[in-house]
GROMACS .gro file of C-alpha atoms in nm:
model
  404
    1MET     CA    1   0.251  -3.938   2.679
    2THR     CA    2   0.109  -3.878   2.333
    3ASP     CA    3   0.089  -3.518   2.217
    4LEU     CA    4  -0.270  -3.580   2.093
    5ILE     CA    5  -0.548  -3.563   2.352
    6ASP     CA    6  -0.929  -3.557   2.337
    7LEU     CA    7  -1.093  -3.256   2.499
    8GLU     CA    8  -1.443  -3.135   2.580
    9VAL     CA    9  -1.419  -2.762   2.518
   10GLY     CA   10  -1.549  -2.512   2.769
   11ALA     CA   11  -1.595  -2.135   2.771
   12PRO     CA   12  -1.386  -1.890   2.568
   13ALA     CA   13  -1.109  -1.708   2.751
   14HIS     CA   14  -0.934  -1.380   2.681
   15GLY     CA   15  -0.665  -1.428   2.416
   16GLY     CA   16  -0.843  -1.630   2.149
   17HIS     CA   17  -0.862  -1.973   2.309
   18CYS     CA   18  -1.111  -2.180   2.505
   19VAL     CA   19  -1.071  -2.349   2.841
   20ALA     CA   20  -1.073  -2.728   2.867
   21ARG     CA   21  -0.950  -2.977   3.125
   22TYR     CA   22  -0.745  -3.291   3.084
   23GLU     CA   23  -0.698  -3.515   3.386
   24GLY     CA   24  -0.764  -3.220   3.614
   25ARG     CA   25  -0.522  -2.983   3.439
   26VAL     CA   26  -0.637  -2.664   3.263
   27VAL     CA   27  -0.570  -2.665   2.888
   28PHE     CA   28  -0.604  -2.351   2.677
   29VAL     CA   29  -0.706  -2.477   2.335
   30ARG     CA   30  -0.712  -2.271   2.016
   31HIS     CA   31  -0.908  -2.332   1.695
   32ALA     CA   32  -1.196  -2.483   1.893
   33LEU     CA   33  -1.540  -2.357   1.995
   34PRO     CA   34  -1.730  -2.378   2.323
   35GLY     CA   35  -1.920  -2.704   2.353
   36GLU     CA   36  -1.717  -2.893   2.097
   37THR     CA   37  -1.534  -3.220   2.140
   38VAL     CA   38  -1.197  -3.204   1.967
   39ARG     CA   39  -0.870  -3.389   1.929
   40ALA     CA   40  -0.594  -3.145   2.013
   41ARG     CA   41  -0.219  -3.139   1.971
   42LEU     CA   42  -0.029  -3.023   2.278
   43ASN     CA   43   0.231  -2.756   2.205
   44ASP     CA   44   0.315  -2.644   2.557
   45SER     CA   45   0.280  -2.924   2.811
   46GLY     CA   46   0.562  -2.919   3.066
   47ALA     CA   47   0.508  -3.151   3.363
   48ASP     CA   48   0.541  -2.861   3.607
   49ALA     CA   49   0.341  -2.609   3.400
   50ARG     CA   50   0.037  -2.448   3.566
   51PHE     CA   51  -0.160  -2.503   3.247
   52TRP     CA   52  -0.107  -2.652   2.902
   53ARG     CA   53  -0.167  -2.512   2.554
   54ALA     CA   54  -0.301  -2.702   2.257
   55ASP     CA   55  -0.436  -2.662   1.902
   56ALA     CA   56  -0.752  -2.844   1.796
   57VAL     CA   57  -0.653  -3.048   1.490
   58GLU     CA   58  -0.964  -3.267   1.453
   59VAL     CA   59  -1.326  -3.186   1.538
   60VAL     CA   60  -1.517  -3.483   1.675
   61ASP     CA   61  -1.840  -3.299   1.760
   62ALA     CA   62  -1.872  -2.954   1.597
   63SER     CA   63  -2.050  -2.641   1.717
   64ASP     CA   64  -2.324  -2.490   1.502
   65ASP     CA   65  -2.106  -2.176   1.487
   66ARG     CA   66  -1.815  -2.357   1.317
   67VAL     CA   67  -1.755  -2.258   0.954
   68ASP     CA   68  -1.483  -2.326   0.701
   69SER     CA   69  -1.190  -2.103   0.794
   70VAL     CA   70  -1.161  -1.788   0.582
   71TRP     CA   71  -0.785  -1.798   0.641
   72PRO     CA   72  -0.649  -2.154   0.670
   73GLU     CA   73  -0.292  -2.021   0.698
   74ALA     CA   74  -0.385  -1.898   1.045
   75GLY     CA   75  -0.520  -2.238   1.149
   76PRO     CA   76  -0.357  -2.498   1.374
   77GLY     CA   77   0.021  -2.469   1.357
   78GLY     CA   78  -0.011  -2.158   1.138
   79VAL     CA   79   0.059  -1.788   1.165
   80GLY     CA   80  -0.101  -1.572   1.430
   81GLY     CA   81  -0.364  -1.308   1.367
   82GLY     CA   82  -0.675  -1.500   1.258
   83GLU     CA   83  -0.759  -1.713   1.559
   84LEU     CA   84  -1.138  -1.688   1.510
   85ALA     CA   85  -1.140  -1.738   1.133
   86HIS     CA   86  -1.326  -2.070   1.185
   87VAL     CA   87  -1.615  -1.906   1.374
   88SER     CA   88  -1.931  -1.755   1.223
   89LEU     CA   89  -1.966  -1.378   1.263
   90THR     CA   90  -2.258  -1.429   1.500
   91GLY     CA   91  -2.049  -1.677   1.696
   92GLN     CA   92  -1.757  -1.433   1.709
   93ARG     CA   93  -1.974  -1.165   1.866
   94ALA     CA   94  -2.113  -1.415   2.118
   95TRP     CA   95  -1.754  -1.525   2.196
   96LYS     CA   96  -1.643  -1.166   2.263
   97LEU     CA   97  -1.950  -1.090   2.470
   98ALA     CA   98  -1.876  -1.393   2.689
   99VAL     CA   99  -1.515  -1.273   2.735
  100LEU     CA  100  -1.633  -0.923   2.830
  101ARG     CA  101  -1.883  -1.059   3.081
  102GLU     CA  102  -1.624  -1.285   3.242
  103ALA     CA  103  -1.366  -1.005   3.259
  104PHE     CA  104  -1.607  -0.760   3.421
  105GLU     CA  105  -1.727  -1.017   3.675
  106ARG     CA  106  -1.377  -1.132   3.763
  107PHE     CA  107  -1.180  -0.806   3.764
  108ALA     CA  108  -1.442  -0.537   3.827
  109GLY     CA  109  -1.699  -0.728   4.033
  110LEU     CA  110  -1.971  -0.594   3.802
  111GLU     CA  111  -2.195  -0.720   3.526
  112TYR     CA  112  -2.096  -0.603   3.181
  113PRO     CA  113  -2.396  -0.385   3.091
  114GLY     CA  114  -2.370  -0.382   2.712
  115ASP     CA  115  -2.354  -0.593   2.399
  116VAL     CA  116  -2.119  -0.655   2.106
  117ARG     CA  117  -2.237  -0.510   1.775
  118SER     CA  118  -2.114  -0.556   1.420
  119VAL     CA  119  -1.980  -0.249   1.244
  120PRO     CA  120  -2.285  -0.026   1.176
  121SER     CA  121  -2.204   0.068   0.816
  122ALA     CA  122  -2.077  -0.280   0.727
  123GLN     CA  123  -2.390  -0.482   0.792
  124GLY     CA  124  -2.411  -0.575   0.428
  125THR     CA  125  -2.708  -0.569   0.195
  126GLU     CA  126  -2.876  -0.829  -0.022
  127GLY     CA  127  -2.620  -0.930  -0.283
  128ASP     CA  128  -2.338  -0.765  -0.088
  129PRO     CA  129  -2.320  -0.943   0.249
  130TYR     CA  130  -2.081  -0.834   0.519
  131THR     CA  131  -1.827  -1.114   0.534
  132GLY     CA  132  -1.589  -0.983   0.800
  133VAL     CA  133  -1.291  -0.990   0.563
  134GLY     CA  134  -1.122  -0.727   0.346
  135TYR     CA  135  -1.152  -0.465   0.619
  136ARG     CA  136  -0.790  -0.395   0.718
  137THR     CA  137  -0.630  -0.078   0.583
  138ARG     CA  138  -0.309  -0.119   0.785
  139LEU     CA  139  -0.072  -0.414   0.771
  140SER     CA  140   0.263  -0.511   0.915
  141ALA     CA  141   0.474  -0.810   0.816
  142VAL     CA  142   0.835  -0.920   0.787
  143ALA     CA  143   1.021  -1.033   0.474
  144ASN     CA  144   1.185  -1.373   0.480
  145ALA     CA  145   1.533  -1.444   0.338
  146GLU     CA  146   1.384  -1.454  -0.014
  147GLY     CA  147   1.207  -1.120   0.030
  148GLN     CA  148   0.857  -1.268   0.054
  149ALA     CA  149   0.606  -1.108   0.290
  150SER     CA  150   0.580  -1.335   0.594
  151MET     CA  151   0.443  -1.362   0.945
  152HIS     CA  152   0.555  -1.543   1.256
  153VAL     CA  153   0.399  -1.877   1.338
  154HIS     CA  154   0.195  -1.841   1.657
  155ARG     CA  155   0.417  -1.846   1.967
  156SER     CA  156   0.722  -1.918   1.755
  157ARG     CA  157   1.023  -1.746   1.601
  158GLU     CA  158   0.960  -1.928   1.275
  159VAL     CA  159   0.877  -1.695   0.987
  160ARG     CA  160   0.642  -1.831   0.721
  161ALA     CA  161   0.575  -1.679   0.379
  162LEU     CA  162   0.213  -1.576   0.319
  163ALA     CA  163   0.001  -1.698   0.029
  164SER     CA  164  -0.294  -1.477   0.123
  165MET     CA  165  -0.412  -1.205   0.361
  166PRO     CA  166  -0.794  -1.213   0.343
  167LEU     CA  167  -0.844  -0.968   0.630
  168ALA     CA  168  -0.679  -0.691   0.426
  169SER     CA  169  -0.826  -0.477   0.152
  170ALA     CA  170  -0.781  -0.618  -0.198
  171ALA     CA  171  -0.518  -0.357  -0.286
  172LEU     CA  172  -0.313  -0.420   0.027
  173GLU     CA  173  -0.335  -0.798  -0.008
  174ALA     CA  174  -0.215  -0.790  -0.369
  175THR     CA  175   0.070  -0.551  -0.290
  176LEU     CA  176   0.179  -0.759   0.008
  177ILE     CA  177   0.162  -1.104  -0.152
  178GLU     CA  178   0.295  -1.012  -0.495
  179GLY     CA  179   0.572  -0.785  -0.372
  180ARG     CA  180   0.936  -0.866  -0.308
  181PHE     CA  181   1.115  -0.679  -0.034
  182PRO     CA  182   1.463  -0.654   0.116
  183ALA     CA  183   1.548  -0.975   0.301
  184ARG     CA  184   1.425  -0.971   0.661
  185ALA     CA  185   1.290  -0.616   0.630
  186ARG     CA  186   1.002  -0.500   0.845
  187ILE     CA  187   0.712  -0.408   0.620
  188ALA     CA  188   0.444  -0.147   0.699
  189MET     CA  189   0.156  -0.079   0.461
  190ALA     CA  190  -0.136   0.162   0.465
  191GLU     CA  191  -0.428   0.235   0.235
  192SER     CA  192  -0.613   0.557   0.304
  193SER     CA  193  -0.981   0.640   0.280
  194THR     CA  194  -0.895   0.841  -0.032
  195GLY     CA  195  -0.723   0.548  -0.204
  196GLU     CA  196  -0.358   0.637  -0.139
  197LEU     CA  197  -0.136   0.334  -0.080
  198ARG     CA  198   0.201   0.354   0.094
  199VAL     CA  199   0.459   0.085   0.162
  200LEU     CA  200   0.758   0.116   0.396
  201ALA     CA  201   1.044  -0.135   0.419
  202ASP     CA  202   1.249  -0.084   0.735
  203GLY     CA  203   1.095   0.262   0.754
  204VAL     CA  204   1.197   0.361   0.400
  205PRO     CA  205   0.933   0.431   0.131
  206TRP     CA  206   0.900   0.146  -0.119
  207ARG     CA  207   0.764   0.207  -0.468
  208ALA     CA  208   0.724  -0.009  -0.779
  209GLY     CA  209   0.922  -0.292  -0.627
  210LYS     CA  210   1.221  -0.091  -0.508
  211LEU     CA  211   1.326   0.161  -0.246
  212ASP     CA  212   1.205   0.511  -0.328
  213LYS     CA  213   1.518   0.723  -0.296
  214ARG     CA  214   1.355   1.054  -0.384
  215PRO     CA  215   1.442   1.316  -0.116
  216ASN     CA  216   1.075   1.384  -0.045
  217ALA     CA  217   0.937   1.038  -0.114
  218PRO     CA  218   0.582   1.031   0.028
  219ARG     CA  219   0.526   0.817   0.336
  220ALA     CA  220   0.206   0.964   0.477
  221VAL     CA  221  -0.155   0.911   0.374
  222HIS     CA  222  -0.454   1.142   0.390
  223GLU     CA  223  -0.759   1.020   0.577
  224ARG     CA  224  -1.111   1.164   0.569
  225VAL     CA  225  -1.350   1.071   0.849
  226THR     CA  226  -1.719   1.139   0.791
  227VAL     CA  227  -1.996   1.121   1.050
  228GLY     CA  228  -2.334   1.226   0.916
  229GLU     CA  229  -2.281   1.554   0.731
  230ARG     CA  230  -1.954   1.638   0.906
  231SER     CA  231  -1.608   1.548   0.781
  232TRP     CA  232  -1.256   1.589   0.916
  233ASP     CA  233  -0.923   1.548   0.738
  234PHE     CA  234  -0.607   1.392   0.878
  235ARG     CA  235  -0.254   1.316   0.765
  236VAL     CA  236  -0.092   1.004   0.913
  237ASP     CA  237   0.240   0.833   0.853
  238ALA     CA  238   0.210   0.487   0.694
  239SER     CA  239   0.376   0.336   1.002
  240GLY     CA  240   0.189   0.557   1.251
  241PHE     CA  241  -0.106   0.441   1.457
  242TRP     CA  242  -0.449   0.458   1.291
  243GLN     CA  243  -0.747   0.231   1.335
  244VAL     CA  244  -0.710  -0.073   1.108
  245HIS     CA  245  -1.077  -0.130   1.018
  246ARG     CA  246  -1.184   0.100   0.735
  247GLU     CA  247  -1.503   0.193   0.923
  248ALA     CA  248  -1.347   0.224   1.268
  249PRO     CA  249  -1.252   0.595   1.266
  250ALA     CA  250  -1.609   0.706   1.193
  251VAL     CA  251  -1.756   0.456   1.440
  252LEU     CA  252  -1.531   0.573   1.724
  253VAL     CA  253  -1.570   0.943   1.652
  254ALA     CA  254  -1.950   0.911   1.650
  255GLU     CA  255  -1.947   0.713   1.978
  256VAL     CA  256  -1.716   0.954   2.159
  257LEU     CA  257  -1.899   1.267   2.044
  258HIS     CA  258  -2.224   1.113   2.168
  259ARG     CA  259  -2.079   1.012   2.504
  260VAL     CA  260  -1.902   1.342   2.568
  261GLY     CA  261  -2.227   1.526   2.505
  262ASP     CA  262  -2.230   1.899   2.576
  263ALA     CA  263  -1.905   1.907   2.776
  264GLU     CA  264  -1.722   2.229   2.691
  265ARG     CA  265  -1.369   2.153   2.820
  266VAL     CA  266  -1.233   1.810   2.734
  267ALA     CA  267  -0.900   1.629   2.771
  268ASP     CA  268  -0.816   1.358   2.518
  269LEU     CA  269  -0.554   1.135   2.682
  270TYR     CA  270  -0.338   0.910   2.462
  271SER     CA  271  -0.464   1.111   2.165
  272GLY     CA  272  -0.247   0.960   1.893
  273ALA     CA  273  -0.274   1.155   1.567
  274GLY     CA  274  -0.584   1.338   1.689
  275LEU     CA  275  -0.860   1.114   1.555
  276LEU     CA  276  -1.086   1.202   1.848
  277SER     CA  277  -0.935   1.539   1.943
  278VAL     CA  278  -1.002   1.714   1.613
  279PRO     CA  279  -1.375   1.631   1.595
  280LEU     CA  280  -1.412   1.712   1.965
  281ALA     CA  281  -1.269   2.059   1.902
  282GLU     CA  282  -1.526   2.137   1.635
  283GLY     CA  283  -1.738   2.441   1.712
  284GLY     CA  284  -1.481   2.591   1.947
  285ARG     CA  285  -1.497   2.331   2.226
  286GLU     CA  286  -1.177   2.360   2.429
  287VAL     CA  287  -0.975   2.039   2.393
  288VAL     CA  288  -0.633   1.946   2.523
  289ALA     CA  289  -0.476   1.638   2.364
  290VAL     CA  290  -0.194   1.452   2.540
  291GLU     CA  291   0.034   1.209   2.354
  292SER     CA  292   0.377   1.079   2.458
  293ASP     CA  293   0.484   0.922   2.128
  294ASP     CA  294   0.698   1.160   1.921
  295ASP     CA  295   0.542   1.071   1.586
  296GLY     CA  296   0.191   1.066   1.728
  297ALA     CA  297   0.228   1.410   1.889
  298ARG     CA  298   0.379   1.550   1.571
  299ALA     CA  299   0.086   1.417   1.369
  300ALA     CA  300  -0.164   1.554   1.624
  301ARG     CA  301  -0.010   1.901   1.598
  302ARG     CA  302  -0.025   1.886   1.220
  303ASN     CA  303  -0.387   1.773   1.224
  304ALA     CA  304  -0.479   2.036   1.484
  305HIS     CA  305  -0.416   2.322   1.239
  306ALA     CA  306  -0.781   2.312   1.136
  307ALA     CA  307  -0.896   2.317   1.500
  308PRO     CA  308  -0.773   2.636   1.674
  309SER     CA  309  -0.937   2.545   2.006
  310LEU     CA  310  -0.729   2.225   2.025
  311ARG     CA  311  -0.404   2.229   2.224
  312VAL     CA  312  -0.159   1.940   2.192
  313VAL     CA  313   0.066   1.843   2.482
  314HIS     CA  314   0.361   1.622   2.390
  315GLY     CA  315   0.442   1.428   2.702
  316ASP     CA  316   0.361   1.151   2.946
  317VAL     CA  317  -0.008   1.138   3.038
  318ARG     CA  318   0.057   1.099   3.411
  319ARG     CA  319   0.298   1.389   3.419
  320ALA     CA  320   0.061   1.607   3.218
  321LEU     CA  321  -0.218   1.530   3.467
  322ALA     CA  322   0.012   1.606   3.759
  323ASP     CA  323   0.116   1.938   3.601
  324GLY     CA  324  -0.253   2.025   3.554
  325LEU     CA  325  -0.469   2.050   3.245
  326GLY     CA  326  -0.710   2.310   3.377
  327ALA     CA  327  -1.076   2.269   3.461
  328LEU     CA  328  -1.233   1.980   3.270
  329ASP     CA  329  -1.592   1.878   3.202
  330ALA     CA  330  -1.494   1.542   3.056
  331VAL     CA  331  -1.192   1.320   2.996
  332VAL     CA  332  -1.158   1.089   2.698
  333LEU     CA  333  -0.928   0.799   2.782
  334ASP     CA  334  -0.796   0.583   2.498
  335PRO     CA  335  -0.495   0.401   2.649
  336PRO     CA  336  -0.274   0.133   2.493
  337ARG     CA  337  -0.371  -0.233   2.513
  338SER     CA  338  -0.228  -0.263   2.866
  339GLY     CA  339  -0.483  -0.010   2.996
  340ALA     CA  340  -0.438   0.309   3.195
  341GLY     CA  341  -0.335   0.153   3.525
  342ALA     CA  342  -0.353   0.257   3.888
  343ALA     CA  343  -0.118   0.558   3.883
  344THR     CA  344  -0.282   0.716   3.579
  345ILE     CA  345  -0.635   0.658   3.709
  346ALA     CA  346  -0.537   0.816   4.043
  347ALA     CA  347  -0.395   1.119   3.860
  348LEU     CA  348  -0.704   1.144   3.642
  349ALA     CA  349  -0.926   1.147   3.949
  350THR     CA  350  -0.751   1.461   4.078
  351THR     CA  351  -0.891   1.657   3.784
  352GLY     CA  352  -1.239   1.628   3.929
  353ALA     CA  353  -1.383   1.585   3.579
  354PRO     CA  354  -1.747   1.476   3.617
  355ARG     CA  355  -1.740   1.243   3.316
  356VAL     CA  356  -1.490   0.991   3.172
  357VAL     CA  357  -1.532   0.830   2.833
  358TYR     CA  358  -1.310   0.524   2.799
  359VAL     CA  359  -1.217   0.364   2.466
  360ALA     CA  360  -1.065   0.017   2.520
  361CYS     CA  361  -0.922  -0.251   2.293
  362ASP     CA  362  -0.863  -0.505   2.572
  363PRO     CA  363  -1.149  -0.639   2.788
  364VAL     CA  364  -0.933  -0.742   3.086
  365ALA     CA  365  -0.742  -0.414   3.098
  366LEU     CA  366  -1.072  -0.225   3.077
  367ALA     CA  367  -1.228  -0.431   3.356
  368ARG     CA  368  -0.930  -0.367   3.584
  369ASP     CA  369  -0.953   0.006   3.514
  370VAL     CA  370  -1.330  -0.005   3.578
  371ALA     CA  371  -1.252  -0.125   3.931
  372LEU     CA  372  -0.987   0.146   3.975
  373LEU     CA  373  -1.219   0.421   3.851
  374ASN     CA  374  -1.492   0.294   4.081
  375GLY     CA  375  -1.250   0.316   4.372
  376HIS     CA  376  -1.187   0.681   4.286
  377GLY     CA  377  -1.556   0.772   4.278
  378TYR     CA  378  -1.647   0.706   3.914
  379ASP     CA  379  -1.951   0.486   3.846
  380LEU     CA  380  -1.988   0.293   3.524
  381VAL     CA  381  -2.312   0.411   3.364
  382ASP     CA  382  -2.291   0.258   3.017
  383ALA     CA  383  -2.074   0.032   2.801
  384SER     CA  384  -2.101  -0.111   2.453
  385ALA     CA  385  -1.863  -0.294   2.219
  386VAL     CA  386  -1.817  -0.299   1.843
  387ASP     CA  387  -1.652  -0.587   1.658
  388LEU     CA  388  -1.386  -0.382   1.478
  389PHE     CA  389  -1.150  -0.681   1.452
  390PRO     CA  390  -1.341  -0.968   1.287
  391MET     CA  391  -1.165  -1.306   1.271
  392THR     CA  392  -0.951  -1.214   1.574
  393HIS     CA  393  -1.022  -1.219   1.948
  394HIS     CA  394  -0.989  -0.840   1.978
  395VAL     CA  395  -1.288  -0.616   2.042
  396GLU     CA  396  -1.328  -0.241   2.093
  397THR     CA  397  -1.536  -0.131   2.392
  398MET     CA  398  -1.661   0.217   2.481
  399ALA     CA  399  -1.765   0.297   2.836
  400THR     CA  400  -1.897   0.608   3.014
  401PHE     CA  401  -1.832   0.689   3.379
  402GLU     CA  402  -1.980   0.963   3.595
  403ARG     CA  403  -1.842   1.098   3.918
  404ARG     CA  404  -2.065   1.034   4.212
   0.00000   0.00000   0.00000
């Protein structure tokens, strides 16, 4: 059988592809759009496979939402990380809304009650339109044998040198593409809100094209998050977790503060470096932050110095819940991409907290946890998503639950 097939493309599915059918078999096709007719190259088509995978390599009948890719290197047969770079920004939000709706219906048995918004402060103005590129302030890559910054080809072990990284800030892109690094080193880069730029190669600071061997070579960046007239300062390692979109920290802090409301005693589970915990503790609100990662907990403790009513617990979230966190008015839940899961949701329910604010980066994991929370007496009262990851299939969703 030829590896090229013609497909009529159906709805988007979680993961950055659309669903099509070929002779009765499901085909997950990337680089296409719903409603298009495409010629696709099969790249995973075993005779006994439950479904096939393919890349659209020729568009026969294009969608109105198709645009010239902003990152051709991430196109068919290319590197991962820009799977929606061929979709208009309006089309990307519609795509993510469709995925959220399908996930909620399938895994939670509920209608998704919200929308998908663009980043509030990045709407663009006349003469300065919001393009959905240049937003990343965190990057990771790997050096090839020649020391060039590279990424893996999608679903492959092949490493391919990069000629561009349009999703990154201009400073990060130039440093990444123009730099030369130790062969096969893992590269981590960060640009802070204050303009600091740090590069790590295999965890070691990298400066002016060589390893920085100074005993106290800087590897952390300072971040300032401003919401309205309030600002908070953080210090985060260049390889530590921090939201990648330059506007994301302020967006998430504003959302969580609004959803928590006047709760006086709050637990922030999976707190990371304290992005949400520190603002929550403003004004003396009692906050307990729980983080299992060593570096994350260390950063949270450091950032908590300016918030005396914030207590940081370094440990497993489930165990911390089992040991007891005291009386709580609200729980903020910001789990990893895999979601919180049944055991953690069950432990959370024992707190009796009347409100849960959930921050999710995976629609399916969120929908599964919505069903679990519902089973433990928590009703979904509101949800809304923000497109903090343009050109990719990822989307950040905030949801509020109240105990019935």
